[in-house]
Coordinates of N, CA and C in Angstrom, one line a residue:
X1 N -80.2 -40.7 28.2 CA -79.7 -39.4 28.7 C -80.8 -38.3 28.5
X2 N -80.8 -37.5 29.4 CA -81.9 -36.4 29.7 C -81.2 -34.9 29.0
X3 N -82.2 -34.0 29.0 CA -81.6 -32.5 28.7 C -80.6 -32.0 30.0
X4 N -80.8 -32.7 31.2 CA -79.8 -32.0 32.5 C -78.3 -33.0 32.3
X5 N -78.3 -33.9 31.6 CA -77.0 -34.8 31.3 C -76.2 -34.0 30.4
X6 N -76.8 -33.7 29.3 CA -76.6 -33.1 28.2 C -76.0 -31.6 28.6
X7 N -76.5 -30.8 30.3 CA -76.1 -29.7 30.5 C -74.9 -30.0 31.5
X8 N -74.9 -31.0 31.9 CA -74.0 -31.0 32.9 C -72.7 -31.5 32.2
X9 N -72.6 -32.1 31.2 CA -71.5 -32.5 30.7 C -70.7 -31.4 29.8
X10 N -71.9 -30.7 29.5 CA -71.2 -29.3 28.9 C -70.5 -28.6 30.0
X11 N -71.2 -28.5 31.1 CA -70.2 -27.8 32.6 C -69.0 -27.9 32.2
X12 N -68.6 -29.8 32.2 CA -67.7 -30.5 32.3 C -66.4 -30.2 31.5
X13 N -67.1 -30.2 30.3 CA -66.1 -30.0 29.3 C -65.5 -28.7 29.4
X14 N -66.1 -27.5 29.5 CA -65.6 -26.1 30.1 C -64.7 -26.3 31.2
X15 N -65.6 -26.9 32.8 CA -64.3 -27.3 33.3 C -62.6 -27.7 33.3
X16 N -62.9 -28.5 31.7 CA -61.7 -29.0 31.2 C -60.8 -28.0 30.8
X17 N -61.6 -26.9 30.4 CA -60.8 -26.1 29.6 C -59.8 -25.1 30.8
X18 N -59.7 -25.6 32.1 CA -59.4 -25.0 33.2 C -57.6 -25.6 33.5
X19 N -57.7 -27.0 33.3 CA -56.8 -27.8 33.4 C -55.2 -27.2 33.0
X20 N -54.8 -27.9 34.0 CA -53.2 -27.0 33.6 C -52.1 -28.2 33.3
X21 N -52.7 -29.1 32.7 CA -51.8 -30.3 32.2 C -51.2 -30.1 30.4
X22 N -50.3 -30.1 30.4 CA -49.3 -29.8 29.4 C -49.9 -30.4 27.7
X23 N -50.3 -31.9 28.1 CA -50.9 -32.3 26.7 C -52.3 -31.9 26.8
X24 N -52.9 -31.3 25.4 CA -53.9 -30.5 25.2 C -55.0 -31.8 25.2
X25 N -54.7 -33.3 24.8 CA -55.3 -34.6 24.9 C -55.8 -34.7 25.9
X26 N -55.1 -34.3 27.4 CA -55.4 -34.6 29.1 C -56.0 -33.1 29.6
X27 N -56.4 -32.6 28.8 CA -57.7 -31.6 29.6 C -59.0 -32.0 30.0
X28 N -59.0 -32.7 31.4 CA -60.3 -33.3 31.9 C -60.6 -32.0 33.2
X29 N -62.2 -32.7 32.7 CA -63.2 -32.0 33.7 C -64.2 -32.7 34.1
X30 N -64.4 -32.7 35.6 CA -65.4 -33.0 36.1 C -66.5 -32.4 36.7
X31 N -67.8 -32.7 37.3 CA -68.6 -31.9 37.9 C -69.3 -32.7 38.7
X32 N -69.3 -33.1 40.1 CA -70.3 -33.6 41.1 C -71.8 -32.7 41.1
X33 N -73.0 -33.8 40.8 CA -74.1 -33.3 40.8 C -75.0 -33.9 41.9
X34 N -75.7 -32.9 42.3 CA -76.2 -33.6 43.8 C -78.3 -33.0 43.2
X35 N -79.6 -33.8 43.0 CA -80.6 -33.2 42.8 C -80.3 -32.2 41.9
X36 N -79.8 -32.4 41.0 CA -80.3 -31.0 39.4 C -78.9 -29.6 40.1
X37 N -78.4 -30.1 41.2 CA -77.3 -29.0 41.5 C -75.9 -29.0 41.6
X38 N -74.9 -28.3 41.2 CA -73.8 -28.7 40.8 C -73.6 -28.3 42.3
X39 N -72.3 -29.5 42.6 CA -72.1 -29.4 44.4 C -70.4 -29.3 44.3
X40 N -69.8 -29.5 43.4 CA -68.2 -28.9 43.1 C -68.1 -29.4 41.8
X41 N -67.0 -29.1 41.5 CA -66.1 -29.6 40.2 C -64.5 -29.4 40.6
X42 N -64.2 -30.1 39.0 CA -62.3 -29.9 39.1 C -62.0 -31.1 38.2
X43 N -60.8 -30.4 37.7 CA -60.1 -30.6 37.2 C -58.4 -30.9 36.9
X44 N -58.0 -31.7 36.5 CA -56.7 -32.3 36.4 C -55.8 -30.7 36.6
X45 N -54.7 -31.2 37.7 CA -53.9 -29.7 37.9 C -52.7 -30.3 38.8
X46 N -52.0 -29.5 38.9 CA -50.9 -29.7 40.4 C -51.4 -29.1 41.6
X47 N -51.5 -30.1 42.3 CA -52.2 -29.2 43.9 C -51.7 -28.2 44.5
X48 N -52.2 -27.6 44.8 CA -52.0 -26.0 45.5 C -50.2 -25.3 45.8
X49 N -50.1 -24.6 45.1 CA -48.6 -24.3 45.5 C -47.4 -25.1 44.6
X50 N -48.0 -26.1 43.9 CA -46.8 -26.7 43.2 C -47.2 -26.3 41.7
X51 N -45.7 -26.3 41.2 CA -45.7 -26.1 39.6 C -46.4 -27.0 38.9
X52 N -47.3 -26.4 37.9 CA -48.0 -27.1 37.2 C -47.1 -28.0 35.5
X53 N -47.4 -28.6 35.2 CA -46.7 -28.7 33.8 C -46.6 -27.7 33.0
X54 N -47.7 -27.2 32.9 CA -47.2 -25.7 31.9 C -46.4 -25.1 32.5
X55 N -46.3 -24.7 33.5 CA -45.6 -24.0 34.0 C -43.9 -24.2 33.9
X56 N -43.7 -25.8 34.2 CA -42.7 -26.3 34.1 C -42.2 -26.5 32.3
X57 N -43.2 -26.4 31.3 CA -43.3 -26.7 30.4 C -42.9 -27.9 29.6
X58 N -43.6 -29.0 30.1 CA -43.1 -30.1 29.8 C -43.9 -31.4 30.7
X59 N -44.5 -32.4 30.2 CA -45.0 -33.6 30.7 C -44.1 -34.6 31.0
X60 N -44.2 -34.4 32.4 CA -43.4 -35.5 33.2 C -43.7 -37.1 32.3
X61 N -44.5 -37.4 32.0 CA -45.1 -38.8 31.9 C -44.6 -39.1 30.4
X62 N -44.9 -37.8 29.6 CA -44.4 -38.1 28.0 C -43.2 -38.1 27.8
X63 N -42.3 -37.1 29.2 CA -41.0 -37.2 28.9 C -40.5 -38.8 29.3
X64 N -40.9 -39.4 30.3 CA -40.4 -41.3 30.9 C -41.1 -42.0 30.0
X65 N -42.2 -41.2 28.8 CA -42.5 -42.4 27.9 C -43.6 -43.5 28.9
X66 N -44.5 -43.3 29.4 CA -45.1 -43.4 30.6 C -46.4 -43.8 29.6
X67 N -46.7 -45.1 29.5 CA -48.2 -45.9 28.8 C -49.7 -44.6 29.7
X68 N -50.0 -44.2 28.9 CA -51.7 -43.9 29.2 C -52.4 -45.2 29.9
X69 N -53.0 -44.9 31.0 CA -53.3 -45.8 32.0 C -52.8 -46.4 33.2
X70 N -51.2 -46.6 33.3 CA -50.4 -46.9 34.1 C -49.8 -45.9 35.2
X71 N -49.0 -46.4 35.8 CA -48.4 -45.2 37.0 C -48.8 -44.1 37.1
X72 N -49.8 -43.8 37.9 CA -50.9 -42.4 38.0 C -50.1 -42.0 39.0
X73 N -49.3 -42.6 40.3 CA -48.7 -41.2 40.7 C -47.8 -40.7 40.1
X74 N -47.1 -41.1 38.7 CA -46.1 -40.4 38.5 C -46.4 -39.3 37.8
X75 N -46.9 -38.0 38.1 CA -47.8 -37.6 37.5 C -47.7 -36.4 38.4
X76 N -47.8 -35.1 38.0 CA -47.5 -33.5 39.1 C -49.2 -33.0 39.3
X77 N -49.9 -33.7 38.1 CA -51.6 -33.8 38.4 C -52.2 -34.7 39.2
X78 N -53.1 -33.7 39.9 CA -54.2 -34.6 40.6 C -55.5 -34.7 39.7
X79 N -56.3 -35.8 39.4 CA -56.9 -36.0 38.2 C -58.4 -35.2 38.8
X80 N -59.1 -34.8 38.0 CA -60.0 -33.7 37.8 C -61.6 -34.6 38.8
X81 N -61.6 -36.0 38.9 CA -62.5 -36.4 40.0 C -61.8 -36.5 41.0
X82 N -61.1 -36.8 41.2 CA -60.1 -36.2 42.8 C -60.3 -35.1 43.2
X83 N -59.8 -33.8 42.4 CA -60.2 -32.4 43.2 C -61.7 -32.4 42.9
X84 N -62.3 -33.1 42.2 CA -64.2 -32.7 42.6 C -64.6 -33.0 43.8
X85 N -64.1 -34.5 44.7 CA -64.1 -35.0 45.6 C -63.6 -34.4 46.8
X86 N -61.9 -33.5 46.4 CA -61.5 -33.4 47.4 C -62.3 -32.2 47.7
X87 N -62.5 -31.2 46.6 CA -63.5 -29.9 47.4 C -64.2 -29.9 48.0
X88 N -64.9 -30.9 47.7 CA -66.7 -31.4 48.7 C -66.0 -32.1 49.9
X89 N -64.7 -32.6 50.4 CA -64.6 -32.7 51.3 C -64.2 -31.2 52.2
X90 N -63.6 -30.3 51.5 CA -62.8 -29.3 52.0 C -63.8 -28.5 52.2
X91 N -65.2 -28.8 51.2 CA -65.9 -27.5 51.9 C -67.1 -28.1 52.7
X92 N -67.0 -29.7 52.9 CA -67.8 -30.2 54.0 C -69.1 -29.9 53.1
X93 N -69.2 -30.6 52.0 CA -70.7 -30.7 51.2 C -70.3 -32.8 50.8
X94 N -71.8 -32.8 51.3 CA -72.2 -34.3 50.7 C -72.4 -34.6 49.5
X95 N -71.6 -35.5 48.9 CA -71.6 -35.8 48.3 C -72.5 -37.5 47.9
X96 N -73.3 -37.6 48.6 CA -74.1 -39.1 48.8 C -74.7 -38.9 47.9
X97 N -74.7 -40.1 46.9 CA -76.0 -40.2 46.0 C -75.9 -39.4 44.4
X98 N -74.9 -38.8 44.9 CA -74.5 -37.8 43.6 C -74.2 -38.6 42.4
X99 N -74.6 -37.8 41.2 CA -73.7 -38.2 39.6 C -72.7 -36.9 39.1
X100 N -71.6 -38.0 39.0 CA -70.0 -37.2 38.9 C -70.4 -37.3 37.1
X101 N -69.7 -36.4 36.8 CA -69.8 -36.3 34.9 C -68.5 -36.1 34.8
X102 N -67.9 -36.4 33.8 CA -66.8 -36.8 33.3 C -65.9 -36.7 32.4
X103 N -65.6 -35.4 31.7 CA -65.1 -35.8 30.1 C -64.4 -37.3 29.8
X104 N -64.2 -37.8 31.1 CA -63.4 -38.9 31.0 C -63.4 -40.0 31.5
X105 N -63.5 -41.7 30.9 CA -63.9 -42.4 32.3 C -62.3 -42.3 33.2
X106 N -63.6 -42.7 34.5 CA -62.2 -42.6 35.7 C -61.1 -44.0 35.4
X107 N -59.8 -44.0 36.1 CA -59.3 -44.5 36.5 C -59.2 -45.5 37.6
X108 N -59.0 -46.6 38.1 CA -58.7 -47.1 39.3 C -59.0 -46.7 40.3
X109 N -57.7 -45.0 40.7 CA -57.9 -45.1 41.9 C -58.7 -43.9 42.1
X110 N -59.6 -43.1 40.8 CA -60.7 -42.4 41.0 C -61.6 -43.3 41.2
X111 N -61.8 -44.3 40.9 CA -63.2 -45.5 40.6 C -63.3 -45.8 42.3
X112 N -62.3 -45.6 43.1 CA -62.2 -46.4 44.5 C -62.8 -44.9 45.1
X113 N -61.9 -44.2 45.1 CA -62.9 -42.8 45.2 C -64.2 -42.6 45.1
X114 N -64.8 -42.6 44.1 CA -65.8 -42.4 43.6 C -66.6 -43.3 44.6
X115 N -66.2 -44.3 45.0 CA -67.2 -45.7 45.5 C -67.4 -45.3 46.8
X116 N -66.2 -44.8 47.5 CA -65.8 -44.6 49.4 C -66.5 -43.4 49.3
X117 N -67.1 -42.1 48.6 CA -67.7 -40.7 48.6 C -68.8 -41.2 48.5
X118 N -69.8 -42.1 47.7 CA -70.7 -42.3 48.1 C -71.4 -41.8 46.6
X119 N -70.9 -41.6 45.8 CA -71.3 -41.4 44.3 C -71.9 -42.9 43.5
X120 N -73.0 -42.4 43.3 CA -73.9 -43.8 42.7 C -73.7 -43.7 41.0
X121 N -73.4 -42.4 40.7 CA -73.4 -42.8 39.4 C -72.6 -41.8 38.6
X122 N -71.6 -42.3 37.3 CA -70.8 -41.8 37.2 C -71.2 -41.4 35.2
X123 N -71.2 -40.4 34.3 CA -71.4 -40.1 33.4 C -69.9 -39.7 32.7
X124 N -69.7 -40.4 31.8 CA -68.7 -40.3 31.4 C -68.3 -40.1 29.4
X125 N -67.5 -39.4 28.8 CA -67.9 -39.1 27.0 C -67.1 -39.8 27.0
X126 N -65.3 -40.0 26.7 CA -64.6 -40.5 26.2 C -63.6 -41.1 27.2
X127 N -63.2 -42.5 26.8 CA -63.0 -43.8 27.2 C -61.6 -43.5 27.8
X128 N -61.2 -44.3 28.5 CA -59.5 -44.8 29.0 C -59.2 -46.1 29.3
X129 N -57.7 -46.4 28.8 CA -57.6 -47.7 28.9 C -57.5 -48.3 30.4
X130 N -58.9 -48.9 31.0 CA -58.7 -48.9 32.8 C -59.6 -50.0 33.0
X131 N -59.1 -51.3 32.1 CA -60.7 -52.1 32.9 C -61.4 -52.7 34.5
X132 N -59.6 -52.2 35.3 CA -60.2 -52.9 36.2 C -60.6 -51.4 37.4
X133 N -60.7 -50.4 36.4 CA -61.7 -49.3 36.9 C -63.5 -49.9 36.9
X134 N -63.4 -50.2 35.6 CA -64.7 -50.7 35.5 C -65.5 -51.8 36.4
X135 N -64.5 -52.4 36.7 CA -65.0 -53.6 37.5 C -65.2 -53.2 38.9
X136 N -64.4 -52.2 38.9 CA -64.3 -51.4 40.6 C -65.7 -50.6 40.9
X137 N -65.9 -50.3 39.9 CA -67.1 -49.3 39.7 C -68.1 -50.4 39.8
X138 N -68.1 -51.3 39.3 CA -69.8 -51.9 39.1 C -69.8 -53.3 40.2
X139 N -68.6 -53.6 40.9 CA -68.5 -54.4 42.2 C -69.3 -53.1 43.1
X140 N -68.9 -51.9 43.3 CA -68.6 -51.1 44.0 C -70.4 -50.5 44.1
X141 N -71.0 -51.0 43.1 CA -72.5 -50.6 43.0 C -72.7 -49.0 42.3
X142 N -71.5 -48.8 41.6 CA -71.9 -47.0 41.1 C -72.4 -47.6 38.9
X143 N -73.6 -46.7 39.2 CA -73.9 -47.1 37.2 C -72.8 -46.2 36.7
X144 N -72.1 -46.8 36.0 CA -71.6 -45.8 35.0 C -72.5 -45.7 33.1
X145 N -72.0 -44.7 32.7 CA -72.8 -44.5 31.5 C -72.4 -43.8 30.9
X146 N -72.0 -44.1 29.0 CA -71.6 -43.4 28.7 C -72.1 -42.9 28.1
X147 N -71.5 -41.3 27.7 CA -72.7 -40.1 27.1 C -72.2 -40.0 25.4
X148 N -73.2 -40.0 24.5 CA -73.4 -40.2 23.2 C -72.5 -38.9 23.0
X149 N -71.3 -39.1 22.1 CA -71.0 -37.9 22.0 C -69.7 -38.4 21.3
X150 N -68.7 -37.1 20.9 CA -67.4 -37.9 19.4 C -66.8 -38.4 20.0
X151 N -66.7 -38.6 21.4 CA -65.3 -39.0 22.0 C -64.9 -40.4 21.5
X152 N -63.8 -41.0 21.4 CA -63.5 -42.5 21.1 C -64.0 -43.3 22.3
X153 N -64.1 -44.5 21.4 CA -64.8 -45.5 22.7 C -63.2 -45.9 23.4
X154 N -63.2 -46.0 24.6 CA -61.8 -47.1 25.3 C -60.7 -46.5 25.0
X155 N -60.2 -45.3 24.5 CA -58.8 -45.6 24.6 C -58.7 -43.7 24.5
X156 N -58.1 -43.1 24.6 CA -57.4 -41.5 24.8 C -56.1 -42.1 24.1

């Protein structure tokens, strides 16, 4: 890891602190990097116009008792590499080639994301329980890597 990994993951983590998901554990942030330049970010939220959990005050997923890792749509958040992705589609910026950073590794159906956008490499601090993210990612040809830092290894 370089001094620009080390800055971009800081973005990231700020990023996080954007998040409008109810448990203070699920404040993720991301940031698409394109050549040394930040090309979007985002973070876990309710999409545009709908009540967020805070707002509602209360976690849909902790209230059904809902395993970390499992049933991602049940969930009022769209996860923080999704809206990185979806902005670079909304605002018509390329995303080819880019490194996504992570406070978190992705999930599944960010990992399939991640692969169809055209992101080669994914930077990630602290772990989730998703192995067959991992496999999706490194079939899929994107390096993932993780960044030295307190987060736990594998598991939120």
């Amino acid at each position: 890891m370089d001094k620009w990994d080390h800055r971009f993951m800081e973005v990231a983590r700020l990023v996080a602190t954007w998040a409008s998901c109810f448990q203070p554990d699920r404040k993720i942030g991301a940031v698409i990097v394109l050549d040394k330049r930040i090309m979007t970010t985002g973070y876990n939220g309710a999409p545009a116009g709908v009540k967020t959990c805070v707002e509602r005050g209360e976690c849909m997923r902790k209230k059904r008792g809902i395993q970390s890792g499992t049933r991602h749509e049940l969930c009022y958040a769209i996860h923080a590499e999704q809206n990185a992705i979806i902005q670079a589609a909304k605002l018509g910026v390329s995303i080819e080639g880019a490194t996504l950073y992570c406070t978190h590794q992705p999930c599944v159906i960010c990992a399939k994301m991640i692969v169809n956008s055209g992101i080669r490499r994914v930077v990630y601090e602290q772990g989730y329980p998703d192995d067959f993210a991992l496999e999706m990612l490194a079939e899929g040809g994107v390096v993932l890597e993780r960044f030295p830092g307190d987060g736990p290894a594998n598991e939120v």
